[in-house]
Structures are given as structure tokens and as C-alpha cells.
PDB file of C-alpha atoms in Angstrom:
ATOM      1  CA  ALA K   1     195.653  10.391  86.242  1.00 74.00           C
ATOM      2  CA  GLN K   2     195.023   9.115  90.042  1.00 82.00           C
ATOM      3  CA  ARG K   3     192.517  10.944  92.080  1.00 90.00           C
ATOM      4  CA  VAL K   4     191.123  10.683  95.398  1.00 95.00           C
ATOM      5  CA  THR K   5     187.587  11.957  96.351  1.00 96.00           C
ATOM      6  CA  GLN K   6     186.295  12.388 100.024  1.00 97.00           C
ATOM      7  CA  PRO K   7     182.653  13.537  99.249  1.00 96.00           C
ATOM      8  CA  GLU K   8     182.175  15.158 102.915  1.00 95.00           C
ATOM      9  CA  LYS K   9     183.907  18.186 103.749  1.00 94.00           C
ATOM     10  CA  LEU K  10     182.316  18.194 107.039  1.00 96.00           C
ATOM     11  CA  LEU K  11     180.924  15.230 109.213  1.00 97.00           C
ATOM     12  CA  SER K  12     179.336  15.754 112.669  1.00 97.00           C
ATOM     13  CA  VAL K  13     178.339  13.057 114.898  1.00 97.00           C
ATOM     14  CA  PHE K  14     177.388  12.564 118.522  1.00 97.00           C
ATOM     15  CA  LYS K  15     179.675  10.572 120.976  1.00 96.00           C
ATOM     16  CA  GLY K  16     179.057   7.124 120.889  1.00 97.00           C
ATOM     17  CA  ALA K  17     177.544   6.983 117.349  1.00 97.00           C
ATOM     18  CA  PRO K  18     179.157   5.126 114.515  1.00 97.00           C
ATOM     19  CA  VAL K  19     181.165   6.992 112.078  1.00 97.00           C
ATOM     20  CA  GLU K  20     182.179   6.516 108.367  1.00 97.00           C
ATOM     21  CA  LEU K  21     184.281   8.908 106.499  1.00 97.00           C
ATOM     22  CA  LYS K  22     184.187   7.942 102.790  1.00 97.00           C
ATOM     23  CA  CYS K  23     187.130   7.736 100.428  1.00 97.00           C
ATOM     24  CA  ASN K  24     186.906   6.917  96.739  1.00 96.00           C
ATOM     25  CA  TYR K  25     189.845   6.548  94.373  1.00 95.00           C
ATOM     26  CA  SER K  26     190.318   6.494  90.738  1.00 92.00           C
ATOM     27  CA  TYR K  27     193.598   4.637  89.652  1.00 85.00           C
ATOM     28  CA  SER K  28     194.107   2.272  86.832  1.00 78.00           C
ATOM     29  CA  GLY K  29     197.112   0.633  88.424  1.00 77.00           C
ATOM     30  CA  SER K  30     197.571  -1.383  91.870  1.00 78.00           C
ATOM     31  CA  PRO K  31     197.030   1.363  94.646  1.00 84.00           C
ATOM     32  CA  GLU K  32     198.357   1.600  98.290  1.00 88.00           C
ATOM     33  CA  LEU K  33     195.585   3.563 100.330  1.00 92.00           C
ATOM     34  CA  PHE K  34     196.069   5.450 103.586  1.00 93.00           C
ATOM     35  CA  TRP K  35     194.411   7.506 106.132  1.00 96.00           C
ATOM     36  CA  TYR K  36     195.886  10.358 107.534  1.00 96.00           C
ATOM     37  CA  VAL K  37     194.572  12.556 110.441  1.00 96.00           C
ATOM     38  CA  GLN K  38     195.450  15.778 111.764  1.00 95.00           C
ATOM     39  CA  TYR K  39     194.438  16.692 115.396  1.00 95.00           C
ATOM     40  CA  SER K  40     193.852  20.447 116.472  1.00 92.00           C
ATOM     41  CA  ARG K  41     197.430  21.943 116.629  1.00 87.00           C
ATOM     42  CA  GLN K  42     199.003  18.758 115.786  1.00 90.00           C
ATOM     43  CA  ARG K  43     200.766  17.329 112.837  1.00 92.00           C
ATOM     44  CA  LEU K  44     199.363  15.239 110.061  1.00 94.00           C
ATOM     45  CA  GLN K  45     200.107  11.920 111.135  1.00 94.00           C
ATOM     46  CA  LEU K  46     199.350   8.371 109.494  1.00 93.00           C
ATOM     47  CA  LEU K  47     196.525   6.593 111.056  1.00 94.00           C
ATOM     48  CA  LEU K  48     196.270   3.361 108.985  1.00 91.00           C
ATOM     49  CA  ARG K  49     197.148   1.873 105.822  1.00 88.00           C
ATOM     50  CA  HIS K  50     195.404  -0.979 104.005  1.00 83.00           C
ATOM     51  CA  ILE K  51     198.128  -3.347 103.561  1.00 77.00           C
ATOM     52  CA  SER K  52     198.675  -3.787 107.181  1.00 77.00           C
ATOM     53  CA  ARG K  53     194.803  -4.537 107.607  1.00 74.00           C
ATOM     54  CA  GLU K  54     195.110  -3.099 111.405  1.00 80.00           C
ATOM     55  CA  SER K  55     192.835  -1.344 113.747  1.00 81.00           C
ATOM     56  CA  ILE K  56     194.009   1.892 115.187  1.00 85.00           C
ATOM     57  CA  LYS K  57     191.998   3.751 117.767  1.00 90.00           C
ATOM     58  CA  GLY K  58     189.239   1.809 116.939  1.00 91.00           C
ATOM     59  CA  PHE K  59     189.293   2.717 113.394  1.00 94.00           C
ATOM     60  CA  THR K  60     189.093   0.308 110.424  1.00 93.00           C
ATOM     61  CA  ALA K  61     189.352   0.900 106.800  1.00 93.00           C
ATOM     62  CA  ASP K  62     188.809  -2.053 104.065  1.00 87.00           C
ATOM     63  CA  LEU K  63     190.104  -1.695 100.554  1.00 88.00           C
ATOM     64  CA  ASN K  64     187.074  -2.611  98.205  1.00 89.00           C
ATOM     65  CA  LYS K  65     188.747  -2.805  94.738  1.00 87.00           C
ATOM     66  CA  GLY K  66     185.495  -3.440  93.082  1.00 89.00           C
ATOM     67  CA  GLU K  67     183.995  -0.099  94.574  1.00 90.00           C
ATOM     68  CA  THR K  68     187.468   1.581  94.444  1.00 92.00           C
ATOM     69  CA  SER K  69     186.560   2.753  97.964  1.00 94.00           C
ATOM     70  CA  PHE K  70     188.547   2.955 101.129  1.00 95.00           C
ATOM     71  CA  HIS K  71     186.122   4.106 103.723  1.00 96.00           C
ATOM     72  CA  LEU K  72     187.164   4.627 107.321  1.00 96.00           C
ATOM     73  CA  LYS K  73     184.974   3.276 109.997  1.00 95.00           C
ATOM     74  CA  LYS K  74     184.463   3.301 113.656  1.00 96.00           C
ATOM     75  CA  PRO K  75     181.694   1.818 115.495  1.00 96.00           C
ATOM     76  CA  PHE K  76     181.346   4.183 118.521  1.00 97.00           C
ATOM     77  CA  ALA K  77     182.902   7.596 118.220  1.00 97.00           C
ATOM     78  CA  GLN K  78     184.871   9.598 120.870  1.00 97.00           C
ATOM     79  CA  GLU K  79     185.352  13.282 121.327  1.00 97.00           C
ATOM     80  CA  GLU K  80     188.940  12.846 120.851  1.00 96.00           C
ATOM     81  CA  ASP K  81     188.526  11.722 117.317  1.00 97.00           C
ATOM     82  CA  SER K  82     187.465  15.086 116.273  1.00 97.00           C
ATOM     83  CA  ALA K  83     189.912  16.078 113.757  1.00 97.00           C
ATOM     84  CA  MET K  84     190.808  16.353 110.010  1.00 95.00           C
ATOM     85  CA  TYR K  85     190.871  13.129 108.119  1.00 97.00           C
ATOM     86  CA  TYR K  86     192.730  12.643 104.608  1.00 97.00           C
ATOM     87  CA  CYS K  87     192.681   9.712 102.455  1.00 96.00           C
ATOM     88  CA  ALA K  88     195.601   9.189 100.333  1.00 94.00           C
ATOM     89  CA  LEU K  89     196.558   7.075  97.435  1.00 92.00           C
ATOM     90  CA  ARG K  90     200.082   5.887  96.252  1.00 87.00           C
ATOM     91  CA  ASP K  91     200.912   3.849  93.136  1.00 75.00           C
ATOM     92  CA  SER K  92     202.298   0.556  94.783  1.00 68.00           C
ATOM     93  CA  GLY K  93     204.170  -0.119  91.397  1.00 65.00           C
ATOM     94  CA  GLY K  94     205.731   3.401  91.304  1.00 63.00           C
ATOM     95  CA  SER K  95     209.293   4.299  92.339  1.00 63.00           C
ATOM     96  CA  ASN K  96     208.728   7.869  93.568  1.00 66.00           C
ATOM     97  CA  TYR K  97     206.607   7.445  96.682  1.00 75.00           C
ATOM     98  CA  LYS K  98     204.371  10.319  96.143  1.00 82.00           C
ATOM     99  CA  LEU K  99     201.173  10.480  97.543  1.00 88.00           C
ATOM    100  CA  THR K 100     197.906  11.883  96.148  1.00 91.00           C
ATOM    101  CA  PHE K 101     195.518  13.300  99.031  1.00 94.00           C
ATOM    102  CA  GLY K 102     191.903  13.872  99.045  1.00 95.00           C
ATOM    103  CA  LYS K 103     190.426  17.191  99.926  1.00 95.00           C
ATOM    104  CA  GLY K 104     189.889  16.045 103.551  1.00 95.00           C
ATOM    105  CA  THR K 105     186.932  15.609 105.831  1.00 96.00           C
ATOM    106  CA  LEU K 106     186.727  17.584 108.974  1.00 96.00           C
ATOM    107  CA  LEU K 107     185.154  15.197 111.730  1.00 98.00           C
ATOM    108  CA  THR K 108     183.390  16.666 114.524  1.00 98.00           C
ATOM    109  CA  VAL K 109     182.251  14.447 117.429  1.00 97.00           C
ATOM    110  CA  ASN K 110     179.815  16.203 119.939  1.00 96.00           C
ATOM    111  CA  PRO K 111     179.290  15.306 123.653  1.00 94.00           C
TER     112      PRO K 111
ATOM    113  CA  ASP U   1     215.321  17.906 118.320  1.00 54.00           C
ATOM    114  CA  ALA U   2     215.029  14.845 116.420  1.00 68.00           C
ATOM    115  CA  GLY U   3     212.603  14.701 113.718  1.00 92.00           C
ATOM    116  CA  ILE U   4     211.381  17.050 111.084  1.00 96.00           C
ATOM    117  CA  THR U   5     211.324  20.816 111.569  1.00 96.00           C
ATOM    118  CA  GLN U   6     210.258  23.933 109.894  1.00 97.00           C
ATOM    119  CA  SER U   7     210.950  27.351 109.930  1.00 96.00           C
ATOM    120  CA  PRO U   8     209.669  29.848 110.266  1.00 97.00           C
ATOM    121  CA  ARG U   9     206.387  28.893 111.571  1.00 96.00           C
ATOM    122  CA  TYR U  10     204.656  31.762 110.543  1.00 97.00           C
ATOM    123  CA  LYS U  11     205.622  34.344 107.932  1.00 97.00           C
ATOM    124  CA  ILE U  12     203.952  37.586 106.612  1.00 97.00           C
ATOM    125  CA  THR U  13     205.452  39.025 103.425  1.00 97.00           C
ATOM    126  CA  GLU U  14     204.346  41.141 100.380  1.00 97.00           C
ATOM    127  CA  THR U  15     203.475  40.621  96.924  1.00 97.00           C
ATOM    128  CA  GLY U  16     206.565  40.424  94.836  1.00 97.00           C
ATOM    129  CA  ARG U  17     209.102  39.342  97.526  1.00 97.00           C
ATOM    130  CA  GLN U  18     211.322  36.371  97.677  1.00 97.00           C
ATOM    131  CA  VAL U  19     210.653  33.803 100.690  1.00 97.00           C
ATOM    132  CA  THR U  20     212.428  30.726 101.659  1.00 98.00           C
ATOM    133  CA  LEU U  21     210.795  28.237 103.858  1.00 98.00           C
ATOM    134  CA  MET U  22     213.187  25.887 105.598  1.00 98.00           C
ATOM    135  CA  CYS U  23     212.675  22.228 105.959  1.00 97.00           C
ATOM    136  CA  HIS U  24     215.133  19.943 108.297  1.00 97.00           C
ATOM    137  CA  GLN U  25     214.928  16.217 109.169  1.00 96.00           C
ATOM    138  CA  THR U  26     217.368  14.306 111.276  1.00 95.00           C
ATOM    139  CA  TRP U  27     216.404  10.819 110.116  1.00 92.00           C
ATOM    140  CA  SER U  28     218.412  11.024 106.916  1.00 90.00           C
ATOM    141  CA  HIS U  29     215.388   9.937 104.962  1.00 93.00           C
ATOM    142  CA  SER U  30     215.984   9.866 101.348  1.00 92.00           C
ATOM    143  CA  TYR U  31     212.413  11.275 100.373  1.00 92.00           C
ATOM    144  CA  MET U  32     211.321  14.589 101.217  1.00 94.00           C
ATOM    145  CA  PHE U  33     208.073  16.507  99.992  1.00 95.00           C
ATOM    146  CA  TRP U  34     206.584  19.751  99.998  1.00 97.00           C
ATOM    147  CA  TYR U  35     202.750  20.242 100.088  1.00 96.00           C
ATOM    148  CA  ARG U  36     200.421  23.228 100.563  1.00 96.00           C
ATOM    149  CA  GLN U  37     197.237  22.996 102.475  1.00 94.00           C
ATOM    150  CA  ASP U  38     194.174  25.145 101.265  1.00 93.00           C
ATOM    151  CA  LEU U  39     190.781  24.978 102.336  1.00 85.00           C
ATOM    152  CA  GLY U  40     188.609  22.939  99.685  1.00 85.00           C
ATOM    153  CA  HIS U  41     191.829  21.662  97.981  1.00 89.00           C
ATOM    154  CA  GLY U  42     193.194  19.500 100.685  1.00 89.00           C
ATOM    155  CA  LEU U  43     197.125  18.920 100.462  1.00 92.00           C
ATOM    156  CA  ARG U  44     198.658  19.197  97.155  1.00 94.00           C
ATOM    157  CA  LEU U  45     202.190  18.299  96.283  1.00 93.00           C
ATOM    158  CA  ILE U  46     204.519  21.124  95.078  1.00 96.00           C
ATOM    159  CA  TYR U  47     207.694  19.308  94.777  1.00 95.00           C
ATOM    160  CA  TYR U  48     209.592  16.413  96.067  1.00 93.00           C
ATOM    161  CA  SER U  49     213.136  14.810  96.086  1.00 93.00           C
ATOM    162  CA  ALA U  50     214.156  11.418  96.122  1.00 90.00           C
ATOM    163  CA  ALA U  51     217.779  12.405  97.384  1.00 91.00           C
ATOM    164  CA  ALA U  52     220.305  14.988  97.286  1.00 90.00           C
ATOM    165  CA  ASP U  53     220.367  16.625  94.326  1.00 90.00           C
ATOM    166  CA  ILE U  54     217.372  14.926  92.886  1.00 91.00           C
ATOM    167  CA  THR U  55     214.238  16.926  92.723  1.00 93.00           C
ATOM    168  CA  ASP U  56     211.059  16.712  90.762  1.00 92.00           C
ATOM    169  CA  LYS U  57     207.667  18.697  90.333  1.00 92.00           C
ATOM    170  CA  GLY U  58     204.614  17.705  91.892  1.00 90.00           C
ATOM    171  CA  GLU U  59     200.878  18.781  91.143  1.00 89.00           C
ATOM    172  CA  VAL U  60     201.418  22.645  91.859  1.00 94.00           C
ATOM    173  CA  PRO U  61     204.860  23.637  90.986  1.00 95.00           C
ATOM    174  CA  ASP U  62     204.499  26.965  89.248  1.00 96.00           C
ATOM    175  CA  GLY U  63     206.066  29.726  91.183  1.00 96.00           C
ATOM    176  CA  TYR U  64     208.250  27.605  93.460  1.00 97.00           C
ATOM    177  CA  VAL U  65     211.571  26.560  93.640  1.00 97.00           C
ATOM    178  CA  VAL U  66     213.357  24.082  95.621  1.00 97.00           C
ATOM    179  CA  SER U  67     217.126  22.662  96.165  1.00 95.00           C
ATOM    180  CA  ARG U  68     218.645  19.644  98.000  1.00 96.00           C
ATOM    181  CA  SER U  69     222.201  20.079  98.409  1.00 94.00           C
ATOM    182  CA  LYS U  70     222.218  18.123 101.553  1.00 93.00           C
ATOM    183  CA  THR U  71     219.937  15.018 102.497  1.00 94.00           C
ATOM    184  CA  GLU U  72     218.570  16.601 105.536  1.00 95.00           C
ATOM    185  CA  ASN U  73     217.689  20.013 104.265  1.00 97.00           C
ATOM    186  CA  PHE U  74     214.925  20.644 101.471  1.00 97.00           C
ATOM    187  CA  PRO U  75     214.044  24.506 101.126  1.00 98.00           C
ATOM    188  CA  LEU U  76     211.302  25.903  99.371  1.00 98.00           C
ATOM    189  CA  THR U  77     211.678  29.181  97.696  1.00 98.00           C
ATOM    190  CA  LEU U  78     208.911  31.521  96.540  1.00 97.00           C
ATOM    191  CA  GLU U  79     210.653  33.569  93.815  1.00 94.00           C
ATOM    192  CA  SER U  80     208.168  36.329  93.765  1.00 97.00           C
ATOM    193  CA  ALA U  81     205.367  35.711  96.230  1.00 97.00           C
ATOM    194  CA  THR U  82     201.713  36.306  95.227  1.00 97.00           C
ATOM    195  CA  ARG U  83     198.508  36.520  97.222  1.00 97.00           C
ATOM    196  CA  SER U  84     197.549  33.119  95.762  1.00 96.00           C
ATOM    197  CA  GLN U  85     200.467  31.689  97.413  1.00 97.00           C
ATOM    198  CA  THR U  86     198.802  32.440 100.977  1.00 97.00           C
ATOM    199  CA  SER U  87     198.666  28.918 102.455  1.00 97.00           C
ATOM    200  CA  VAL U  88     199.927  26.463 105.090  1.00 96.00           C
ATOM    201  CA  TYR U  89     203.066  24.668 103.859  1.00 97.00           C
ATOM    202  CA  PHE U  90     203.910  21.176 104.906  1.00 97.00           C
ATOM    203  CA  CYS U  91     207.353  19.519 104.548  1.00 97.00           C
ATOM    204  CA  ALA U  92     207.236  15.558 104.786  1.00 96.00           C
ATOM    205  CA  SER U  93     210.127  12.870 104.572  1.00 95.00           C
ATOM    206  CA  SER U  94     209.916   8.964 103.993  1.00 92.00           C
ATOM    207  CA  GLU U  95     212.378   6.148 103.850  1.00 88.00           C
ATOM    208  CA  PRO U  96     211.528   3.570 101.124  1.00 80.00           C
ATOM    209  CA  PRO U  97     210.436   0.897 101.488  1.00 69.00           C
ATOM    210  CA  TYR U  98     208.313   2.292 104.214  1.00 70.00           C
ATOM    211  CA  GLU U  99     205.411   4.179 102.880  1.00 71.00           C
ATOM    212  CA  GLU U 100     204.597   6.357 106.054  1.00 87.00           C
ATOM    213  CA  GLN U 101     205.484   9.961 105.410  1.00 91.00           C
ATOM    214  CA  PHE U 102     206.555  11.933 108.383  1.00 94.00           C
ATOM    215  CA  PHE U 103     205.203  15.598 108.443  1.00 96.00           C
ATOM    216  CA  GLY U 104     206.769  18.873 109.997  1.00 96.00           C
ATOM    217  CA  PRO U 105     204.449  21.215 111.975  1.00 95.00           C
ATOM    218  CA  GLY U 106     203.756  23.540 108.907  1.00 95.00           C
ATOM    219  CA  THR U 107     204.682  27.112 108.094  1.00 97.00           C
ATOM    220  CA  ARG U 108     201.657  29.383 107.886  1.00 96.00           C
ATOM    221  CA  LEU U 109     202.486  32.020 105.078  1.00 98.00           C
ATOM    222  CA  THR U 110     200.600  35.166 104.270  1.00 97.00           C
ATOM    223  CA  VAL U 111     201.191  37.184 101.102  1.00 97.00           C
ATOM    224  CA  LEU U 112     199.841  40.710 101.226  1.00 95.00           C
TER     225      LEU U 112
END
């Protein structure tokens, strides 16, 4: 069974500090990994996906298959980054397009 | 409005009552999903649908029923609500082969 683990429920950093939100997964097949974000009073939305290898709002994430990790990083956190972040996994060989989400990490960026 | 909408946004009901949460999308996406969001559990998939008249169970389907007679609608029914079903419910849709799921604003359900 596939599983996504986000070990930190809460993460608090100061503005301008680096931030890393951890995500580990267990899956025997070939996974696709995503980060979704939910800002206060807003909908859950896609932040980035590993296959596009893009940087969104200064965030990057690299899929490390050896360590089965997909950590989200930003070198200089901003107050507007405060939100709930979810890591999610999809079976790239599957046909049902289901996502398995982690339990989420609430990031607070203090001024 | 274009996009994905949910109704009602807030609902309070009593144990044993039947409740239906509505989800409507205007993109004609083939896939639709229902999740519940609970503190300490994150998002868990209840049911999903690959197309009209095709539905399948997710991780936590017990106590819920879905239907999809039209592509744009995917209602979720709690046949006999229980306190453990107090949660925030999110509907989402996607269109293969694009992986992104688009989420609705959520329905906060309280079962007394």
C-alpha cells in the first residue's frame, strides 16, 4: 500500500530563514509526487509536481528515490508562505488518478 | 461561476439524519473525488468517479454513498449521519492525462 508521511505537524520559522517541509513516501511502483498548499480561507491548490522540476513562489522539491523523499524547500521564507502544506503521491502507472495525501504540515512564518 | 463549487458551505445536522453534499464542476472533467479533512489525518479519499455512472471506493467509504448520473455533478450522501462524520468535505476534479486536481471550497459539516 502506498503511504505518505509528513513528520512535522507544525513548523515555525522566522521571515527570511530557510524552510524545509519533509515528505517521505513508501510505494513499490513508480510514483508521481506533488505538493499542495492551502492558504487561510482559500482552496487547496497545486503548488508543484516533481515531473515538471519547476520552482513556484520560490519553492522547489526534488524527488530522491533512494531516500524515498520529496522535501519542499525555500531559501528565504516569507510571511505569505504561512499555510498548510500537503504532500501527495500518485501511481504513475495507474489508471485511476487517485492521490494519497500526507497528514499535512502547518507552516507559520513569523515576522 | 466557472469552476468547481460545493453546497452547502456549512451544515449542522443531527445524528441519524440523511445529509447530501453537492459538488458541481463546469469543466466537464471526467474524474471527480470526495475527500474529508480531519485534524491529524489530513485528507482522506472517500469515493471517486472516473466518469458518469462509474464510481469506486476510496480509503474511508463506510457510511457514505455517491452517485454520478451527470458528468458535472457528484453528490455525496451520508445515509445516517454519525458524530464521527463531523469534518470538512472537499470535492475535487481532474482531467487525464493532466495530474492536477482542482478543489472546491469545502463544506464544513457538524453532526450533533
